[in-house]
CSV table of C-alpha atoms in Angstrom, one decimal:
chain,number,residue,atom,x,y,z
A,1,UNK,CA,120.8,98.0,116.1
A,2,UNK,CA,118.0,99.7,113.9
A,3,UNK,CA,116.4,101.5,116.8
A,4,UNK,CA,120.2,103.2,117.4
A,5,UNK,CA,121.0,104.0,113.8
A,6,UNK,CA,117.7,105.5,113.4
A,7,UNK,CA,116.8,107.4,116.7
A,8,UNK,CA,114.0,109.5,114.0
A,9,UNK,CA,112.0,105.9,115.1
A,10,UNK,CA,111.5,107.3,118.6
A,11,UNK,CA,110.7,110.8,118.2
A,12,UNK,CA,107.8,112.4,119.9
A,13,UNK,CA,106.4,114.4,117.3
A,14,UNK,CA,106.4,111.5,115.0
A,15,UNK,CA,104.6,108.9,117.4
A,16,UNK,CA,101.6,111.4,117.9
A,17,UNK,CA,101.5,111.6,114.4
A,18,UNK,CA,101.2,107.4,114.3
A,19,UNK,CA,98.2,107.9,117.3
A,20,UNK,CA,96.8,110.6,115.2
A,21,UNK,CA,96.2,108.6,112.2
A,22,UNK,CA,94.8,105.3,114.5
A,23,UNK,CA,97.6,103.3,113.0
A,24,UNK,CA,96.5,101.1,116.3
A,25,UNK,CA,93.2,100.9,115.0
A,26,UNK,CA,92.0,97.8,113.2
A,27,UNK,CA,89.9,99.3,110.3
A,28,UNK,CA,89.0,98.4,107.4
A,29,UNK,CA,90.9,101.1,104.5
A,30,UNK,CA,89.2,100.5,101.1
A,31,UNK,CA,89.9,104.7,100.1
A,32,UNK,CA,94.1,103.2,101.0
A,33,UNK,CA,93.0,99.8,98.5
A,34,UNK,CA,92.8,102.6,95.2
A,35,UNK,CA,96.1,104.0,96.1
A,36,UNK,CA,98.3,101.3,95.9
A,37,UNK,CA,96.4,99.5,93.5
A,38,UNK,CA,97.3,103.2,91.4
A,39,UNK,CA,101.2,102.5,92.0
A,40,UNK,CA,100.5,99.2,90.6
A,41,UNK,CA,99.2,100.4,87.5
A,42,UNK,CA,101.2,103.4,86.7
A,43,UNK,CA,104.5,101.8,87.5
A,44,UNK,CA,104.1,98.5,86.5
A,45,UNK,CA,104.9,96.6,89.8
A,46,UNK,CA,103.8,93.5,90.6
A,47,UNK,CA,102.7,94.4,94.7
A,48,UNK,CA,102.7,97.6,96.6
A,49,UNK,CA,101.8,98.3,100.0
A,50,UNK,CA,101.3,101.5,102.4
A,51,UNK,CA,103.5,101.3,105.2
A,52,UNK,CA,103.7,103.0,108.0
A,53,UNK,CA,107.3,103.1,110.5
A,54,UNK,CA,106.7,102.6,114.2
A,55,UNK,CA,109.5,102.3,116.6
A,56,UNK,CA,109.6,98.6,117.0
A,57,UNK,CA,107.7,97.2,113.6
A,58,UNK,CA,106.4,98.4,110.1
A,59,UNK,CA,102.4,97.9,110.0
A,60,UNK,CA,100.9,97.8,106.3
A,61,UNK,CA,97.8,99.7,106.2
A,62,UNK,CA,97.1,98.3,102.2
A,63,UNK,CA,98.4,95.9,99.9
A,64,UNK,CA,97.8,95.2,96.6
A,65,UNK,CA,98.9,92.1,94.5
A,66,UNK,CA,101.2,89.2,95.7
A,67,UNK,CA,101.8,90.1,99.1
A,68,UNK,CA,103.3,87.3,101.2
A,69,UNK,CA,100.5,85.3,102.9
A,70,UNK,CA,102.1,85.7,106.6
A,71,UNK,CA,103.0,88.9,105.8
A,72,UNK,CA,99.3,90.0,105.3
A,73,UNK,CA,98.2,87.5,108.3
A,74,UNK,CA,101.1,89.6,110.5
A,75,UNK,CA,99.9,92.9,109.4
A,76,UNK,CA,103.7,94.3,108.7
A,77,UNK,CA,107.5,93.3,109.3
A,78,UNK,CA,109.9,93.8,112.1
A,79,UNK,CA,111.4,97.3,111.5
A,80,UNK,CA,114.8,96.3,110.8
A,81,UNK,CA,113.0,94.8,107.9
A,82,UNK,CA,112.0,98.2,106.2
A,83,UNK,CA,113.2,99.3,103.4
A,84,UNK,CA,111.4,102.8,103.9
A,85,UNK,CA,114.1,104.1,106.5
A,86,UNK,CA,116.4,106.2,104.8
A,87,UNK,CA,113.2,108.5,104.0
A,88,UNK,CA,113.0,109.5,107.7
A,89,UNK,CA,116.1,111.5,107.0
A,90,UNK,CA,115.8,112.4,103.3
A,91,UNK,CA,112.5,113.0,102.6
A,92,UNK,CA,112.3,112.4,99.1
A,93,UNK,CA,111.3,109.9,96.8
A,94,UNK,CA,113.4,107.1,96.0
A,95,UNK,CA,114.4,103.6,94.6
A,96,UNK,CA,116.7,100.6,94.6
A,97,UNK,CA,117.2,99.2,91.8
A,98,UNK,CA,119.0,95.6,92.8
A,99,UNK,CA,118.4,94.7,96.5
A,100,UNK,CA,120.6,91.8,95.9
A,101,UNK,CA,123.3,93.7,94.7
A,102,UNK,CA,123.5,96.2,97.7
A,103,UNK,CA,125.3,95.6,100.8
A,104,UNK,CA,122.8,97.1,103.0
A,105,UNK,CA,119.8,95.2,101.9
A,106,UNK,CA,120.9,92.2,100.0
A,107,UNK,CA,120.7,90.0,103.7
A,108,UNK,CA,117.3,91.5,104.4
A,109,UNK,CA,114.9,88.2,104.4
A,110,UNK,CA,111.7,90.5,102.0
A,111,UNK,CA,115.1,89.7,99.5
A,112,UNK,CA,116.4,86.6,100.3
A,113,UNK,CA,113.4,84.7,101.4
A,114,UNK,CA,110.6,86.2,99.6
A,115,UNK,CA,112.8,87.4,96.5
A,116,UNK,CA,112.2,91.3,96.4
A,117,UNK,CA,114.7,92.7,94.2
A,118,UNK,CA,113.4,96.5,93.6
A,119,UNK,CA,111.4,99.3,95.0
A,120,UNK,CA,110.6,102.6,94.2
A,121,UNK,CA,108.3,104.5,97.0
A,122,UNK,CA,107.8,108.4,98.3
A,123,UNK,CA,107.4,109.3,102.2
A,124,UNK,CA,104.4,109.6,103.6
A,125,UNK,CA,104.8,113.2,104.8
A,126,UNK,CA,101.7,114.1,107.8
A,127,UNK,CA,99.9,117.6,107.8
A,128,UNK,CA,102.6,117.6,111.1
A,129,UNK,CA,105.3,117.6,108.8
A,130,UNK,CA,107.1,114.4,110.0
A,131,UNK,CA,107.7,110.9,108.0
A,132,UNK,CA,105.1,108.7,108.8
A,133,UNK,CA,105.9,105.7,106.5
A,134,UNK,CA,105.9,105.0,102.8
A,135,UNK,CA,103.9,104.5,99.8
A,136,UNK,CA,105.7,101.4,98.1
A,137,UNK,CA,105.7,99.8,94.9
A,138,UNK,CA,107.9,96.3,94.8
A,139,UNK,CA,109.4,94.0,92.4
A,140,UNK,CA,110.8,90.6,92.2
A,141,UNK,CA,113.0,91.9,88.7
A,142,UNK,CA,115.9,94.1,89.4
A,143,UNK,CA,115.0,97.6,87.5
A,144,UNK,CA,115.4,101.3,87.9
A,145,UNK,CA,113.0,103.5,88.2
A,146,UNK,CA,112.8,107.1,86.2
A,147,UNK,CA,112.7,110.9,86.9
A,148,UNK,CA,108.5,110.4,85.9
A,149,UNK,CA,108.1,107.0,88.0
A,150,UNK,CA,109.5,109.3,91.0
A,151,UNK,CA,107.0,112.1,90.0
A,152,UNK,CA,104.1,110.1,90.5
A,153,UNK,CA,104.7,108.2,93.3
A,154,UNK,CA,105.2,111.8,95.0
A,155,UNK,CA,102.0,112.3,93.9
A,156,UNK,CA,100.4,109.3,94.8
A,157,UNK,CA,102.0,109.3,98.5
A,158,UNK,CA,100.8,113.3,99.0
A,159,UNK,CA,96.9,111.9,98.0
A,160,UNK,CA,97.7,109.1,100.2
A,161,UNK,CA,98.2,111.4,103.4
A,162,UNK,CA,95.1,113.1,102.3
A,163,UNK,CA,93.3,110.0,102.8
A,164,UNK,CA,94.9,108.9,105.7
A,165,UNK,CA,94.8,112.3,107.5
A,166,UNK,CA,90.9,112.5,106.4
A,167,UNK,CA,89.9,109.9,109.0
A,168,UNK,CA,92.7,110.8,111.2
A,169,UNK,CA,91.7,112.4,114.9
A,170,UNK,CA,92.4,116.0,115.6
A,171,UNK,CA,96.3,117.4,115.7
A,172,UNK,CA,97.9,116.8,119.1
A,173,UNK,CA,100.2,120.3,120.2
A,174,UNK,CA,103.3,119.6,121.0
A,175,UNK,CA,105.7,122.0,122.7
């Protein structure tokens, strides 16, 4: 189960980051619109969304171009359905450049059912220092991404925080 092989989900630090930022809050986000509107543009995907991990689901705070219909109705995926996971350990910037070639995404349904085949994104990295979520850009054509791709979506996801953190409440000690 998701929840086991990623315990990072549950931690305490993390969560107060999530209530920090009013991820619970139904608001409207147009500052978040211009961000992932800029990861369509500079990297040439068709859709890209900001998403943020909580322990049981992944919310969307934006989207920009052909984002499923129910997806955007539901507001995010269940979180076995994220593909921004591996950055609550590795921290980094990333891609895959073939979902349906890779055993550990290839069964996801974003693949089979709504025909995602790449992704290139960059955690979303709190003033608190812990993984929030990702800044996402998705394809339905396998590709790889480059070294400059990479660059700017670490760019992208650190003005991203910015934004988010801007309307964010106070930080919330924790021992």
């Amino acid at each position: 189960m998701i929840l086991d092989t990623y315990p990072e989900l549950h931690d305490r630090r993390r969560l107060l980051a999530l209530a920090r930022i009013g991820v619970d809050r139904q608001m409207e986000r147009p500052e978040l619109t211009e961000m992932v509107e800029s990861v369509t543009g500079r990297i040439d995907t068709p859709f890209a969304v900001i998403s943020v991990l909580l322990d049981g689901a992944q919310v969307f705070l934006a989207g920009a171009g052909p984002v499923p219909e129910w997806i955007g109705e539901a507001g995010g995926t269940p979180i076995e359905w994220a593909f921004c996971l591996p950055m609550l350990r590795t921290p980094e910037p990333w891609f895959v450049g073939d979902f349906a070639a890779d055993p550990a995404y290839r069964d996801n349904p974003l693949v089979t059912v709504e025909g995602v085949r790449s992704y290139v994104a960059a955690p979303l990295i709190s003033s608190d220092g812990v993984v929030i979520g990702g800044l996402c850009g998705l394809d339905v054509r396998a590709r790889d991404f480059g070294d400059d791709e990479l660059r700017i979506m670490r760019e992208l996801a650190a003005e991203t925080v910015r934004r988010i953190e801007a309307r964010a409440e106070p930080a919330i000690m924790v021992p």
